Amino acid sequence: MSENCIFCKIIAGEIPSKKVYEDDVCVAFNDISPQAPTHILVIPREHFASLDEAETKHKETLGHLLLSAAEIARQSGFAKNGYRVVINTNDDGGQTVFHLHVHLLGGRQFIFPPG
Ligand code: AMP
Ligand code: ZN
């Protein structure tokens, strides 16, 4: 747990969230400012700030986050239609919360490249 990290506080239950999935490695909850009909954040229980800070020891955790996002998409019913997975990284990537997280967005069509 990193002090002053809002996502660590969500994991600890100190800040409320609408959890949709959790296991021993990750927690998934609804984004507070959804950018699509479904917008879920999948975060590791272990705090590390960004993909830029990921190390070889995080390999399994990173894979787990992606597989969890794919499973949540299937369970949510939009996997066949399609969805988008995003990891904003550092300032140019638009990252605002520095606890690594995977955005899972579904329920509408997305354009590429994003803005
Ligand atoms: P990013 O810009 O990639 O760092 O994404 C951070 C995301 O966290 C944004 O989509 C925010 O809407 C979302 N967010 C911030 N605070 C909360 C919160 N307390 N509960 C749920 N989502 C949040
Ligand atoms: Zn954290």
mmCIF file of N, CA and C and ligand atoms in Angstrom:
data_model
loop_
_atom_site.group_PDB
_atom_site.id
_atom_site.type_symbol
_atom_site.label_atom_id
_atom_site.label_comp_id
_atom_site.label_asym_id
_atom_site.label_seq_id
_atom_site.Cartn_x
_atom_site.Cartn_y
_atom_site.Cartn_z
ATOM 1 N N MET A 1 0.845 -1.199 0.000
ATOM 2 C CA MET A 1 0.000 0.000 0.000
ATOM 3 C C MET A 1 0.876 1.243 0.000
ATOM 4 N N SER A 2 0.561 2.140 -0.919
ATOM 5 C CA SER A 2 1.293 3.397 -0.995
ATOM 6 C C SER A 2 0.419 4.503 -0.410
ATOM 7 N N GLU A 3 0.967 5.274 0.486
ATOM 8 C CA GLU A 3 0.200 6.346 1.131
ATOM 9 C C GLU A 3 -0.256 7.369 0.100
ATOM 10 N N ASN A 4 -1.440 7.891 0.294
ATOM 11 C CA ASN A 4 -2.002 8.916 -0.597
ATOM 12 C C ASN A 4 -2.327 8.413 -1.997
ATOM 13 N N CYS A 5 -2.371 7.096 -2.172
ATOM 14 C CA CYS A 5 -2.762 6.546 -3.467
ATOM 15 C C CYS A 5 -4.243 6.181 -3.399
ATOM 16 N N ILE A 6 -5.065 6.809 -4.244
ATOM 17 C CA ILE A 6 -6.513 6.574 -4.140
ATOM 18 C C ILE A 6 -6.870 5.132 -4.505
ATOM 19 N N PHE A 7 -6.121 4.527 -5.408
ATOM 20 C CA PHE A 7 -6.457 3.154 -5.774
ATOM 21 C C PHE A 7 -6.057 2.177 -4.667
ATOM 22 N N CYS A 8 -4.960 2.439 -3.965
ATOM 23 C CA CYS A 8 -4.635 1.616 -2.792
ATOM 24 C C CYS A 8 -5.743 1.753 -1.742
ATOM 25 N N LYS A 9 -6.296 2.958 -1.615
ATOM 26 C CA LYS A 9 -7.385 3.173 -0.651
ATOM 27 C C LYS A 9 -8.653 2.454 -1.094
ATOM 28 N N ILE A 10 -8.892 2.380 -2.381
ATOM 29 C CA ILE A 10 -10.041 1.593 -2.875
ATOM 30 C C ILE A 10 -9.835 0.117 -2.548
ATOM 31 N N ILE A 11 -8.636 -0.390 -2.772
ATOM 32 C CA ILE A 11 -8.346 -1.796 -2.451
ATOM 33 C C ILE A 11 -8.563 -2.050 -0.964
ATOM 34 N N ALA A 12 -8.136 -1.093 -0.138
ATOM 35 C CA ALA A 12 -8.261 -1.249 1.320
ATOM 36 C C ALA A 12 -9.689 -1.009 1.814
ATOM 37 N N GLY A 13 -10.572 -0.550 0.928
ATOM 38 C CA GLY A 13 -11.952 -0.272 1.324
ATOM 39 C C GLY A 13 -12.126 1.064 2.014
ATOM 40 N N GLU A 14 -11.099 1.911 1.942
ATOM 41 C CA GLU A 14 -11.165 3.230 2.598
ATOM 42 C C GLU A 14 -11.864 4.258 1.728
ATOM 43 N N ILE A 15 -11.921 3.986 0.429
ATOM 44 C CA ILE A 15 -12.688 4.817 -0.513
ATOM 45 C C ILE A 15 -13.677 3.866 -1.189
ATOM 46 N N PRO A 16 -14.959 4.262 -1.257
ATOM 47 C CA PRO A 16 -15.949 3.348 -1.840
ATOM 48 C C PRO A 16 -15.753 3.163 -3.343
ATOM 49 N N SER A 17 -16.134 2.009 -3.821
ATOM 50 C CA SER A 17 -16.101 1.739 -5.262
ATOM 51 C C SER A 17 -17.141 0.682 -5.555
ATOM 52 N N LYS A 18 -17.513 0.604 -6.830
ATOM 53 C CA LYS A 18 -18.445 -0.444 -7.260
ATOM 54 C C LYS A 18 -17.602 -1.557 -7.877
ATOM 55 N N LYS A 19 -17.234 -2.548 -7.031
ATOM 56 C CA LYS A 19 -16.370 -3.634 -7.495
ATOM 57 C C LYS A 19 -17.163 -4.593 -8.380
ATOM 58 N N VAL A 20 -16.543 -5.014 -9.469
ATOM 59 C CA VAL A 20 -17.188 -5.983 -10.356
ATOM 60 C C VAL A 20 -16.455 -7.321 -10.356
ATOM 61 N N TYR A 21 -15.223 -7.322 -9.872
ATOM 62 C CA TYR A 21 -14.436 -8.573 -9.838
ATOM 63 C C TYR A 21 -13.257 -8.359 -8.902
ATOM 64 N N GLU A 22 -12.861 -9.410 -8.194
ATOM 65 C CA GLU A 22 -11.594 -9.357 -7.451
ATOM 66 C C GLU A 22 -11.071 -10.754 -7.228
ATOM 67 N N ASP A 23 -9.761 -10.857 -7.149
ATOM 68 C CA ASP A 23 -9.120 -12.119 -6.777
ATOM 69 C C ASP A 23 -7.849 -11.773 -6.006
ATOM 70 N N ASP A 24 -6.957 -12.741 -5.860
ATOM 71 C CA ASP A 24 -5.790 -12.493 -5.013
ATOM 72 C C ASP A 24 -4.780 -11.549 -5.658
ATOM 73 N N VAL A 25 -4.891 -11.308 -6.955
ATOM 74 C CA VAL A 25 -3.911 -10.463 -7.651
ATOM 75 C C VAL A 25 -4.472 -9.091 -8.014
ATOM 76 N N CYS A 26 -5.758 -9.044 -8.354
ATOM 77 C CA CYS A 26 -6.310 -7.792 -8.891
ATOM 78 C C CYS A 26 -7.702 -7.475 -8.346
ATOM 79 N N VAL A 27 -8.078 -6.222 -8.542
ATOM 80 C CA VAL A 27 -9.424 -5.748 -8.207
ATOM 81 C C VAL A 27 -9.927 -4.974 -9.417
ATOM 82 N N ALA A 28 -11.211 -5.151 -9.759
ATOM 83 C CA ALA A 28 -11.811 -4.421 -10.879
ATOM 84 C C ALA A 28 -13.057 -3.708 -10.382
ATOM 85 N N PHE A 29 -13.189 -2.442 -10.782
ATOM 86 C CA PHE A 29 -14.319 -1.635 -10.313
ATOM 87 C C PHE A 29 -14.695 -0.618 -11.387
ATOM 88 N N ASN A 30 -15.918 -0.096 -11.277
ATOM 89 C CA ASN A 30 -16.395 0.865 -12.270
ATOM 90 C C ASN A 30 -15.647 2.185 -12.159
ATOM 91 N N ASP A 31 -15.280 2.737 -13.322
ATOM 92 C CA ASP A 31 -14.665 4.063 -13.338
ATOM 93 C C ASP A 31 -15.698 5.103 -12.894
ATOM 94 N N ILE A 32 -15.248 6.061 -12.100
ATOM 95 C CA ILE A 32 -16.152 7.074 -11.546
ATOM 96 C C ILE A 32 -16.624 8.052 -12.626
ATOM 97 N N SER A 33 -15.913 8.115 -13.728
ATOM 98 C CA SER A 33 -16.255 9.038 -14.817
ATOM 99 C C SER A 33 -16.260 8.265 -16.138
ATOM 100 N N PRO A 34 -17.291 7.433 -16.337
ATOM 101 C CA PRO A 34 -17.253 6.474 -17.452
ATOM 102 C C PRO A 34 -17.213 7.146 -18.820
ATOM 103 N N GLN A 35 -16.358 6.628 -19.682
ATOM 104 C CA GLN A 35 -16.192 7.144 -21.047
ATOM 105 C C GLN A 35 -16.845 6.216 -22.080
ATOM 106 N N ALA A 36 -17.608 5.243 -21.601
ATOM 107 C CA ALA A 36 -18.300 4.280 -22.458
ATOM 108 C C ALA A 36 -19.401 3.649 -21.604
ATOM 109 N N PRO A 37 -20.388 2.981 -22.240
ATOM 110 C CA PRO A 37 -21.443 2.343 -21.440
ATOM 111 C C PRO A 37 -20.883 1.439 -20.337
ATOM 112 N N THR A 38 -19.814 0.724 -20.640
ATOM 113 C CA THR A 38 -19.077 0.000 -19.584
ATOM 114 C C THR A 38 -17.657 0.540 -19.547
ATOM 115 N N HIS A 39 -17.228 0.968 -18.379
ATOM 116 C CA HIS A 39 -15.859 1.467 -18.207
ATOM 117 C C HIS A 39 -15.370 0.983 -16.848
ATOM 118 N N ILE A 40 -14.513 -0.013 -16.911
ATOM 119 C CA ILE A 40 -14.032 -0.698 -15.704
ATOM 120 C C ILE A 40 -12.519 -0.506 -15.606
ATOM 121 N N LEU A 41 -12.027 -0.328 -14.399
ATOM 122 C CA LEU A 41 -10.584 -0.276 -14.154
ATOM 123 C C LEU A 41 -10.152 -1.574 -13.494
ATOM 124 N N VAL A 42 -9.129 -2.188 -14.043
ATOM 125 C CA VAL A 42 -8.574 -3.416 -13.460
ATOM 126 C C VAL A 42 -7.202 -3.055 -12.914
ATOM 127 N N ILE A 43 -7.027 -3.228 -11.614
ATOM 128 C CA ILE A 43 -5.781 -2.766 -10.986
ATOM 129 C C ILE A 43 -5.142 -3.906 -10.181
ATOM 130 N N PRO A 44 -3.820 -3.909 -10.127
ATOM 131 C CA PRO A 44 -3.144 -4.916 -9.299
ATOM 132 C C PRO A 44 -3.244 -4.550 -7.812
ATOM 133 N N ARG A 45 -3.328 -5.547 -6.954
ATOM 134 C CA ARG A 45 -3.292 -5.261 -5.510
ATOM 135 C C ARG A 45 -1.954 -4.658 -5.125
ATOM 136 N N GLU A 46 -0.899 -5.110 -5.803
ATOM 137 C CA GLU A 46 0.432 -4.543 -5.537
ATOM 138 C C GLU A 46 0.529 -3.169 -6.177
ATOM 139 N N HIS A 47 0.975 -2.195 -5.403
ATOM 140 C CA HIS A 47 1.130 -0.838 -5.946
ATOM 141 C C HIS A 47 2.406 -0.734 -6.752
ATOM 142 N N PHE A 48 2.269 -0.382 -8.028
ATOM 143 C CA PHE A 48 3.382 0.216 -8.752
ATOM 144 C C PHE A 48 2.789 1.274 -9.658
ATOM 145 N N ALA A 49 3.541 2.329 -9.897
ATOM 146 C CA ALA A 49 2.956 3.581 -10.368
ATOM 147 C C ALA A 49 2.451 3.517 -11.797
ATOM 148 N N SER A 50 3.185 2.856 -12.671
ATOM 149 C CA SER A 50 2.830 2.927 -14.095
ATOM 150 C C SER A 50 3.503 1.780 -14.837
ATOM 151 N N LEU A 51 3.140 1.646 -16.102
ATOM 152 C CA LEU A 51 3.813 0.639 -16.934
ATOM 153 C C LEU A 51 5.305 0.967 -17.035
ATOM 154 N N ASP A 52 5.608 2.243 -16.951
ATOM 155 C CA ASP A 52 7.005 2.689 -17.009
ATOM 156 C C ASP A 52 7.802 2.170 -15.816
ATOM 157 N N GLU A 53 7.116 1.838 -14.742
ATOM 158 C CA GLU A 53 7.814 1.321 -13.545
ATOM 159 C C GLU A 53 7.706 -0.192 -13.426
ATOM 160 N N ALA A 54 7.068 -0.826 -14.411
ATOM 161 C CA ALA A 54 6.933 -2.288 -14.354
ATOM 162 C C ALA A 54 8.292 -2.952 -14.547
ATOM 163 N N GLU A 55 8.489 -4.041 -13.805
ATOM 164 C CA GLU A 55 9.744 -4.775 -13.886
ATOM 165 C C GLU A 55 9.439 -6.224 -14.255
ATOM 166 N N THR A 56 10.491 -6.976 -14.490
ATOM 167 C CA THR A 56 10.319 -8.388 -14.857
ATOM 168 C C THR A 56 9.489 -9.125 -13.814
ATOM 169 N N LYS A 57 9.625 -8.753 -12.544
ATOM 170 C CA LYS A 57 8.869 -9.426 -11.483
ATOM 171 C C LYS A 57 7.356 -9.193 -11.615
ATOM 172 N N HIS A 58 6.946 -8.205 -12.414
ATOM 173 C CA HIS A 58 5.527 -7.916 -12.601
ATOM 174 C C HIS A 58 4.928 -8.637 -13.807
ATOM 175 N N LYS A 59 5.732 -9.485 -14.459
ATOM 176 C CA LYS A 59 5.287 -10.118 -15.698
ATOM 177 C C LYS A 59 3.973 -10.874 -15.506
ATOM 178 N N GLU A 60 3.914 -11.691 -14.469
ATOM 179 C CA GLU A 60 2.687 -12.479 -14.246
ATOM 180 C C GLU A 60 1.509 -11.593 -13.905
ATOM 181 N N THR A 61 1.772 -10.581 -13.093
ATOM 182 C CA THR A 61 0.692 -9.660 -12.714
ATOM 183 C C THR A 61 0.133 -8.943 -13.940
ATOM 184 N N LEU A 62 1.010 -8.486 -14.829
ATOM 185 C CA LEU A 62 0.542 -7.785 -16.036
ATOM 186 C C LEU A 62 -0.284 -8.714 -16.907
ATOM 187 N N GLY A 63 0.161 -9.949 -17.059
ATOM 188 C CA GLY A 63 -0.627 -10.917 -17.826
ATOM 189 C C GLY A 63 -1.965 -11.177 -17.161
ATOM 190 N N HIS A 64 -1.950 -11.261 -15.855
ATOM 191 C CA HIS A 64 -3.181 -11.507 -15.091
ATOM 192 C C HIS A 64 -4.185 -10.375 -15.301
ATOM 193 N N LEU A 65 -3.705 -9.152 -15.330
ATOM 194 C CA LEU A 65 -4.610 -8.005 -15.536
ATOM 195 C C LEU A 65 -5.294 -8.097 -16.892
ATOM 196 N N LEU A 66 -4.528 -8.440 -17.929
ATOM 197 C CA LEU A 66 -5.110 -8.528 -19.278
ATOM 198 C C LEU A 66 -6.094 -9.687 -19.380
ATOM 199 N N LEU A 67 -5.728 -10.840 -18.822
ATOM 200 C CA LEU A 67 -6.646 -11.989 -18.876
ATOM 201 C C LEU A 67 -7.903 -11.704 -18.069
ATOM 202 N N SER A 68 -7.772 -10.989 -16.963
ATOM 203 C CA SER A 68 -8.945 -10.630 -16.155
ATOM 204 C C SER A 68 -9.836 -9.684 -16.935
ATOM 205 N N ALA A 69 -9.240 -8.705 -17.624
ATOM 206 C CA ALA A 69 -10.038 -7.781 -18.431
ATOM 207 C C ALA A 69 -10.794 -8.537 -19.507
ATOM 208 N N ALA A 70 -10.144 -9.483 -20.151
ATOM 209 C CA ALA A 70 -10.802 -10.273 -21.202
ATOM 210 C C ALA A 70 -11.956 -11.089 -20.618
ATOM 211 N N GLU A 71 -11.756 -11.657 -19.455
ATOM 212 C CA GLU A 71 -12.814 -12.452 -18.828
ATOM 213 C C GLU A 71 -13.992 -11.559 -18.407
ATOM 214 N N ILE A 72 -13.686 -10.396 -17.868
ATOM 215 C CA ILE A 72 -14.762 -9.462 -17.480
ATOM 216 C C ILE A 72 -15.546 -9.037 -18.725
ATOM 217 N N ALA A 73 -14.851 -8.808 -19.829
ATOM 218 C CA ALA A 73 -15.529 -8.437 -21.083
ATOM 219 C C ALA A 73 -16.470 -9.555 -21.528
ATOM 220 N N ARG A 74 -16.013 -10.807 -21.429
ATOM 221 C CA ARG A 74 -16.896 -11.931 -21.798
ATOM 222 C C ARG A 74 -18.099 -11.981 -20.888
ATOM 223 N N GLN A 75 -17.841 -11.861 -19.566
ATOM 224 C CA GLN A 75 -18.938 -11.922 -18.586
ATOM 225 C C GLN A 75 -19.917 -10.762 -18.774
ATOM 226 N N SER A 76 -19.408 -9.629 -19.235
ATOM 227 C CA SER A 76 -20.253 -8.448 -19.418
ATOM 228 C C SER A 76 -21.049 -8.514 -20.711
ATOM 229 N N GLY A 77 -20.678 -9.455 -21.586
ATOM 230 C CA GLY A 77 -21.481 -9.700 -22.779
ATOM 231 C C GLY A 77 -21.085 -8.908 -24.010
ATOM 232 N N PHE A 78 -19.982 -8.148 -23.962
ATOM 233 C CA PHE A 78 -19.604 -7.365 -25.137
ATOM 234 C C PHE A 78 -18.308 -7.839 -25.795
ATOM 235 N N ALA A 79 -17.806 -8.990 -25.368
ATOM 236 C CA ALA A 79 -16.516 -9.441 -25.901
ATOM 237 C C ALA A 79 -16.584 -9.696 -27.404
ATOM 238 N N LYS A 80 -17.659 -10.337 -27.860
ATOM 239 C CA LYS A 80 -17.766 -10.652 -29.299
ATOM 240 C C LYS A 80 -17.893 -9.380 -30.130
ATOM 241 N N ASN A 81 -18.660 -8.415 -29.642
ATOM 242 C CA ASN A 81 -18.774 -7.137 -30.365
ATOM 243 C C ASN A 81 -17.441 -6.412 -30.373
ATOM 244 N N GLY A 82 -16.714 -6.510 -29.274
ATOM 245 C CA GLY A 82 -15.408 -5.882 -29.179
ATOM 246 C C GLY A 82 -15.342 -4.862 -28.062
ATOM 247 N N TYR A 83 -14.134 -4.480 -27.766
ATOM 248 C CA TYR A 83 -13.906 -3.551 -26.649
ATOM 249 C C TYR A 83 -12.509 -2.980 -26.776
ATOM 250 N N ARG A 84 -12.187 -2.065 -25.895
ATOM 251 C CA ARG A 84 -10.850 -1.475 -25.906
ATOM 252 C C ARG A 84 -10.220 -1.585 -24.526
ATOM 253 N N VAL A 85 -8.937 -1.914 -24.535
ATOM 254 C CA VAL A 85 -8.135 -1.977 -23.307
ATOM 255 C C VAL A 85 -7.038 -0.933 -23.433
ATOM 256 N N VAL A 86 -6.890 -0.111 -22.407
ATOM 257 C CA VAL A 86 -5.965 1.026 -22.474
ATOM 258 C C VAL A 86 -5.138 1.086 -21.191
ATOM 259 N N ILE A 87 -3.850 1.343 -21.344
ATOM 260 C CA ILE A 87 -2.996 1.644 -20.184
ATOM 261 C C ILE A 87 -2.328 2.991 -20.445
ATOM 262 N N ASN A 88 -2.925 4.052 -19.925
ATOM 263 C CA ASN A 88 -2.312 5.373 -20.050
ATOM 264 C C ASN A 88 -1.042 5.409 -19.195
ATOM 265 N N THR A 89 0.017 5.943 -19.779
ATOM 266 C CA THR A 89 1.301 5.909 -19.074
ATOM 267 C C THR A 89 1.986 7.274 -19.073
ATOM 268 N N ASN A 90 2.199 7.761 -17.866
ATOM 269 C CA ASN A 90 2.869 9.051 -17.627
ATOM 270 C C ASN A 90 2.127 10.208 -18.322
ATOM 271 N N ASP A 91 2.724 11.373 -18.323
ATOM 272 C CA ASP A 91 1.981 12.586 -18.684
ATOM 273 C C ASP A 91 1.489 12.585 -20.133
ATOM 274 N N ASP A 92 2.368 12.278 -21.089
ATOM 275 C CA ASP A 92 1.929 12.298 -22.486
ATOM 276 C C ASP A 92 0.884 11.222 -22.753
ATOM 277 N N GLY A 93 0.882 10.165 -21.960
ATOM 278 C CA GLY A 93 -0.113 9.100 -22.105
ATOM 279 C C GLY A 93 -1.440 9.442 -21.457
ATOM 280 N N GLY A 94 -1.487 10.585 -20.746
ATOM 281 C CA GLY A 94 -2.735 11.004 -20.119
ATOM 282 C C GLY A 94 -3.009 10.358 -18.779
ATOM 283 N N GLN A 95 -1.976 9.790 -18.153
ATOM 284 C CA GLN A 95 -2.179 9.134 -16.853
ATOM 285 C C GLN A 95 -2.395 10.174 -15.761
ATOM 286 N N THR A 96 -3.430 9.962 -14.954
ATOM 287 C CA THR A 96 -3.723 10.893 -13.854
ATOM 288 C C THR A 96 -3.640 10.233 -12.487
ATOM 289 N N VAL A 97 -3.800 8.912 -12.441
ATOM 290 C CA VAL A 97 -3.689 8.179 -11.172
ATOM 291 C C VAL A 97 -2.488 7.247 -11.298
ATOM 292 N N PHE A 98 -1.532 7.432 -10.385
ATOM 293 C CA PHE A 98 -0.258 6.733 -10.530
ATOM 294 C C PHE A 98 -0.205 5.460 -9.686
ATOM 295 N N HIS A 99 -1.184 4.606 -9.954
ATOM 296 C CA HIS A 99 -1.205 3.197 -9.544
ATOM 297 C C HIS A 99 -1.624 2.495 -10.827
ATOM 298 N N LEU A 100 -0.733 1.681 -11.382
ATOM 299 C CA LEU A 100 -1.009 1.109 -12.704
ATOM 300 C C LEU A 100 -2.418 0.559 -12.794
ATOM 301 N N HIS A 101 -3.079 0.844 -13.902
ATOM 302 C CA HIS A 101 -4.441 0.340 -14.097
ATOM 303 C C HIS A 101 -4.719 0.126 -15.568
ATOM 304 N N VAL A 102 -5.560 -0.858 -15.821
ATOM 305 C CA VAL A 102 -6.021 -1.177 -17.168
ATOM 306 C C VAL A 102 -7.452 -0.670 -17.294
ATOM 307 N N HIS A 103 -7.688 0.203 -18.281
ATOM 308 C CA HIS A 103 -9.065 0.606 -18.587
ATOM 309 C C HIS A 103 -9.678 -0.460 -19.492
ATOM 310 N N LEU A 104 -10.859 -0.920 -19.151
ATOM 311 C CA LEU A 104 -11.637 -1.816 -20.014
ATOM 312 C C LEU A 104 -12.897 -1.051 -20.413
ATOM 313 N N LEU A 105 -12.990 -0.742 -21.712
ATOM 314 C CA LEU A 105 -14.109 0.059 -22.210
ATOM 315 C C LEU A 105 -14.902 -0.766 -23.216
ATOM 316 N N GLY A 106 -16.226 -0.782 -23.071
ATOM 317 C CA GLY A 106 -17.057 -1.556 -23.979
ATOM 318 C C GLY A 106 -18.429 -0.948 -24.111
ATOM 319 N N GLY A 107 -19.169 -1.462 -25.106
ATOM 320 C CA GLY A 107 -20.553 -1.045 -25.277
ATOM 321 C C GLY A 107 -20.750 0.036 -26.313
ATOM 322 N N ARG A 108 -19.681 0.450 -26.965
ATOM 323 C CA ARG A 108 -19.803 1.376 -28.093
ATOM 324 C C ARG A 108 -18.600 1.182 -29.003
ATOM 325 N N GLN A 109 -18.659 1.808 -30.174
ATOM 326 C CA GLN A 109 -17.544 1.732 -31.123
ATOM 327 C C GLN A 109 -16.503 2.792 -30.764
ATOM 328 N N PHE A 110 -15.229 2.422 -30.862
ATOM 329 C CA PHE A 110 -14.150 3.366 -30.582
ATOM 330 C C PHE A 110 -13.412 3.697 -31.869
ATOM 331 N N ILE A 111 -12.848 4.885 -31.915
ATOM 332 C CA ILE A 111 -12.056 5.259 -33.084
ATOM 333 C C ILE A 111 -10.575 5.104 -32.739
ATOM 334 N N PHE A 112 -9.764 5.025 -33.783
ATOM 335 C CA PHE A 112 -8.315 4.939 -33.607
ATOM 336 C C PHE A 112 -7.648 5.807 -34.676
ATOM 337 N N PRO A 113 -6.603 6.541 -34.337
ATOM 338 C CA PRO A 113 -6.010 6.629 -33.007
ATOM 339 C C PRO A 113 -6.853 7.489 -32.080
ATOM 340 N N PRO A 114 -6.769 7.217 -30.752
ATOM 341 C CA PRO A 114 -7.456 8.055 -29.787
ATOM 342 C C PRO A 114 -6.815 9.441 -29.773
ATOM 343 N N GLY A 115 -7.512 10.415 -29.241
ATOM 344 C CA GLY A 115 -7.007 11.794 -29.239
ATOM 345 C C GLY A 115 -5.823 12.002 -28.343
HETATM 346 P P1 AMP B 1 -5.841 7.592 -15.972
HETATM 347 O O1 AMP B 1 -6.163 8.948 -16.542
HETATM 348 O O2 AMP B 1 -5.495 6.576 -17.041
HETATM 349 O O3 AMP B 1 -4.802 7.664 -14.883
HETATM 350 O O4 AMP B 1 -7.188 7.037 -15.367
HETATM 351 C C1 AMP B 1 -7.596 7.282 -14.061
HETATM 352 C C2 AMP B 1 -9.042 6.933 -14.028
HETATM 353 O O5 AMP B 1 -9.421 6.789 -12.672
HETATM 354 C C3 AMP B 1 -9.972 7.987 -14.645
HETATM 355 O O6 AMP B 1 -10.714 7.392 -15.700
HETATM 356 C C4 AMP B 1 -10.849 8.412 -13.479
HETATM 357 O O7 AMP B 1 -12.176 8.676 -13.855
HETATM 358 C C5 AMP B 1 -10.748 7.210 -12.559
HETATM 359 N N1 AMP B 1 -10.969 7.480 -11.134
HETATM 360 C C6 AMP B 1 -10.416 8.448 -10.373
HETATM 361 N N2 AMP B 1 -10.832 8.366 -9.104
HETATM 362 C C7 AMP B 1 -11.672 7.303 -9.055
HETATM 363 C C8 AMP B 1 -12.454 6.706 -8.019
HETATM 364 N N3 AMP B 1 -12.430 7.166 -6.751
HETATM 365 N N4 AMP B 1 -13.221 5.633 -8.338
HETATM 366 C C9 AMP B 1 -13.247 5.167 -9.593
HETATM 367 N N5 AMP B 1 -12.538 5.675 -10.613
HETATM 368 C C10 AMP B 1 -11.770 6.743 -10.355
HETATM 369 ZN ZN ZN B 2 -1.619 2.429 -5.116
#
